[in-house]
N, CA and C of each residue as an Amber inpcrd file, in Angstrom:
protein
   186
  10.9530000   5.3200000   7.0970000  11.1330000   3.9290000   6.8680000
   9.8940000   3.1880000   7.7380000   9.6010000   3.8600000   8.7610000
   8.7190000   3.0580000   9.5390000   7.2640000   3.1140000   8.9510000
   7.0040000   4.1710000   8.3290000   5.8410000   4.0840000   7.3370000
   6.0060000   3.3450000   6.4040000   6.9220000   3.0420000   5.6290000
   7.0720000   2.2920000   4.5910000   6.7520000   0.7850000   4.9610000
   7.6120000   0.3310000   6.0220000   7.0630000  -0.9640000   6.6320000
   5.8960000  -1.2850000   7.0630000   5.2170000  -0.2070000   7.7850000
   3.8870000  -0.4170000   8.2090000   2.9710000  -0.6000000   7.0030000
   3.2510000   0.1380000   5.9520000   2.3840000   0.2670000   4.6690000
   2.5640000  -1.1180000   4.0480000   3.7850000  -1.7750000   3.9550000
   3.8620000  -3.0680000   3.5270000   3.3260000  -3.9480000   4.0450000
   3.3680000  -4.2480000   5.3460000   2.4790000  -5.1300000   6.1970000
   1.0330000  -5.0170000   6.1650000   0.5410000  -3.6140000   6.2130000
  -0.7320000  -3.4050000   6.0540000  -1.4860000  -3.8270000   4.5780000
  -0.7700000  -3.5300000   3.4140000  -1.1240000  -3.8620000   1.9040000
  -0.9420000  -5.3070000   1.8550000   0.0660000  -5.9970000   2.3580000
   0.0390000  -7.3670000   2.3420000  -1.0690000  -7.9600000   3.0150000
  -1.4890000  -7.6710000   4.2600000  -2.5440000  -8.1570000   4.9560000
  -3.6850000  -7.9810000   4.2700000  -4.1510000  -6.9650000   3.5850000
  -5.2040000  -6.6460000   3.0090000  -5.3700000  -7.3990000   1.7700000
  -4.2040000  -7.8200000   0.8860000  -3.9920000  -8.3180000  -0.1350000
  -4.4210000  -9.7340000   0.0990000  -3.7960000 -10.2070000   1.1000000
  -4.1300000 -11.7280000   1.5670000  -5.4610000 -12.0860000   1.8310000
  -6.2870000 -10.9660000   2.4860000  -7.5950000 -11.2200000   2.7090000
  -8.5590000 -11.1210000   1.3950000  -8.0740000 -10.2440000   0.6990000
  -8.7410000 -10.0110000  -0.5920000  -8.8910000 -11.0830000  -1.4140000
  -7.4650000 -11.8550000  -1.6400000  -7.3800000 -12.9920000  -2.4470000
  -7.8840000 -14.1220000  -1.7830000  -8.0480000 -14.2830000  -0.4380000
  -8.6920000 -15.3710000   0.0950000 -10.2270000 -15.3830000  -0.0040000
 -10.7960000 -14.2320000  -0.2190000 -12.3190000 -14.2690000  -0.2200000
 -12.6570000 -14.1940000  -1.7240000 -11.7480000 -14.1960000  -2.4350000
 -12.1400000 -14.0360000  -3.8890000 -12.5690000 -12.7880000  -4.3670000
 -12.2230000 -11.8430000  -3.7920000 -12.6800000 -10.5210000  -4.1320000
 -11.7860000  -9.8340000  -5.0760000 -12.2840000  -9.6730000  -6.4110000
 -11.3310000  -9.2320000  -7.5280000 -12.0930000  -7.9830000  -8.0610000
 -11.5120000  -6.8870000  -7.8470000 -11.9030000  -5.7660000  -8.5440000
 -11.0510000  -4.5600000  -8.3890000 -11.4840000  -3.3250000  -8.5640000
 -10.6060000  -2.1110000  -8.7980000  -9.8900000  -1.8600000  -7.5800000
 -10.6600000  -2.1940000  -6.4270000  -9.9660000  -2.1120000  -4.8570000
  -8.7220000  -3.1500000  -4.7810000  -9.0090000  -4.4200000  -5.0750000
  -7.8690000  -5.2830000  -4.5960000  -6.8970000  -5.0550000  -5.7030000
  -7.1890000  -4.6670000  -6.9810000  -5.9450000  -4.1320000  -7.8290000
  -5.1360000  -3.1450000  -7.3430000  -5.8650000  -2.1110000  -6.8350000
  -4.9210000  -1.1080000  -6.1140000  -4.1920000  -1.5240000  -5.1600000
  -4.7620000  -2.2630000  -4.2960000  -3.9650000  -2.7420000  -3.1720000
  -2.7980000  -3.7020000  -3.5960000  -2.7050000  -4.3870000  -4.5970000
  -1.7950000  -5.2840000  -5.1500000  -0.7130000  -4.4800000  -5.7600000
  -1.2540000  -3.4170000  -6.4910000  -0.2100000  -2.4620000  -7.0910000
   0.4390000  -1.3430000  -5.8740000  -0.2730000  -1.4270000  -4.9570000
   0.6220000  -0.5280000  -4.0780000   1.5120000  -1.6620000  -3.0940000
   1.1490000  -2.6510000  -2.9360000   1.8640000  -3.6010000  -2.2430000
   3.2370000  -4.0460000  -3.0130000   2.8550000  -4.0930000  -4.5100000
   4.3020000  -4.1350000  -5.3410000   5.3020000  -3.1510000  -5.3530000
   4.6460000  -2.0030000  -5.4500000   5.4600000  -0.7820000  -5.4000000
   6.2140000  -0.7450000  -4.0450000   5.9200000  -0.9570000  -2.9830000
   6.5420000  -0.5910000  -1.6840000   7.2830000  -2.0410000  -1.5420000
   7.1470000  -3.2740000  -1.9640000   8.0060000  -4.3090000  -1.8350000
   9.1680000  -4.3020000  -2.5880000   8.9210000  -4.1240000  -3.6910000
  10.0020000  -4.1330000  -4.9820000  10.9660000  -3.0110000  -4.9040000
  10.4330000  -1.7940000  -4.2330000  11.1470000  -0.5590000  -4.1420000
  11.8600000  -0.1260000  -5.6340000  10.9640000  -0.0930000  -6.4960000
  11.5720000   0.3620000  -7.8100000  11.5490000   1.6300000  -7.9530000
  12.2490000   2.2850000  -9.0830000  12.3430000   3.6290000  -9.3250000
  10.9160000   4.3420000  -9.2980000   9.7940000   3.6770000  -9.5690000
   8.6400000   4.4140000  -9.3770000   7.9440000   4.4600000  -7.8750000
   8.6620000   3.7620000  -7.2330000   8.1350000   3.7310000  -5.8380000
   8.4670000   4.9990000  -4.8340000   9.4580000   5.6610000  -5.4420000
   9.7420000   6.9130000  -4.8130000   8.8160000   8.0220000  -4.8090000
   8.0620000   8.2100000  -5.8720000   6.9000000   8.9910000  -5.8990000
   5.7770000   8.5620000  -5.0570000   5.5360000   7.3970000  -5.2990000
   4.4510000   7.0800000  -4.3820000   4.7870000   7.0860000  -3.0590000
   6.1380000   6.7970000  -2.3510000   6.6290000   6.9620000  -1.0970000
   6.4800000   8.3870000  -0.7310000   6.7750000   9.3790000  -1.4960000
   6.6840000  10.7060000  -1.1860000   5.0990000  10.9540000  -1.0870000
   4.2890000  10.6450000  -1.9340000   2.8130000  10.9220000  -1.8390000
   2.3030000  10.2620000  -0.6790000   2.6620000   9.0220000  -0.1050000
   2.2390000   8.5780000   1.0290000   2.5770000   9.2700000   2.2690000
   3.7830000   9.8320000   2.2760000   4.5250000  10.2610000   3.3160000
   3.7750000  11.7390000   3.6030000   3.5920000  12.5670000   2.4500000
   2.6280000  13.5560000   2.3330000   1.3510000  13.6880000   3.1970000
   0.7010000  12.4570000   2.6650000  -0.5650000  12.1630000   3.1130000
  -0.7880000  11.8600000   4.6590000   0.2970000  11.0730000   5.0170000
   0.4960000  10.8000000   6.5600000   0.7140000  12.1600000   7.1850000
   1.8090000  13.0110000   6.6740000   1.8840000  14.1540000   7.3750000
   0.6780000  15.0680000   7.5370000  -0.1410000  15.1840000   6.4410000
  -1.1420000  15.9790000   6.2590000  -2.2080000  15.4980000   7.3690000
  -2.4550000  13.7530000   7.7400000  -3.2880000  13.3680000   8.5940000
  -2.9550000  13.8210000   9.8610000  -1.7550000  13.7560000  10.1960000
  -0.9350000  14.0130000  11.3720000  -1.5590000  15.7330000  11.8600000
  -1.5840000  16.3630000  10.9010000  -1.7390000  17.8030000  11.1450000
  -3.2530000  18.1140000  11.4900000  -4.0460000  17.3510000  11.1040000
  -5.7090000  17.5060000  11.3560000  -5.9900000  17.4020000  12.6670000
């Protein structure tokens, strides 16, 4: 749960700055989609959450 809340805050902040600077591209689209998945908690967010948890776990073992 802590990872999800942290990622929502991180993606929200990045999305805010991307929109503020009028930077529109593949990177901002990715951030917006990830922010939407975590914020809305749809059925598709479970695989995204599991993937993110696996990445965070792998980074912790490095």
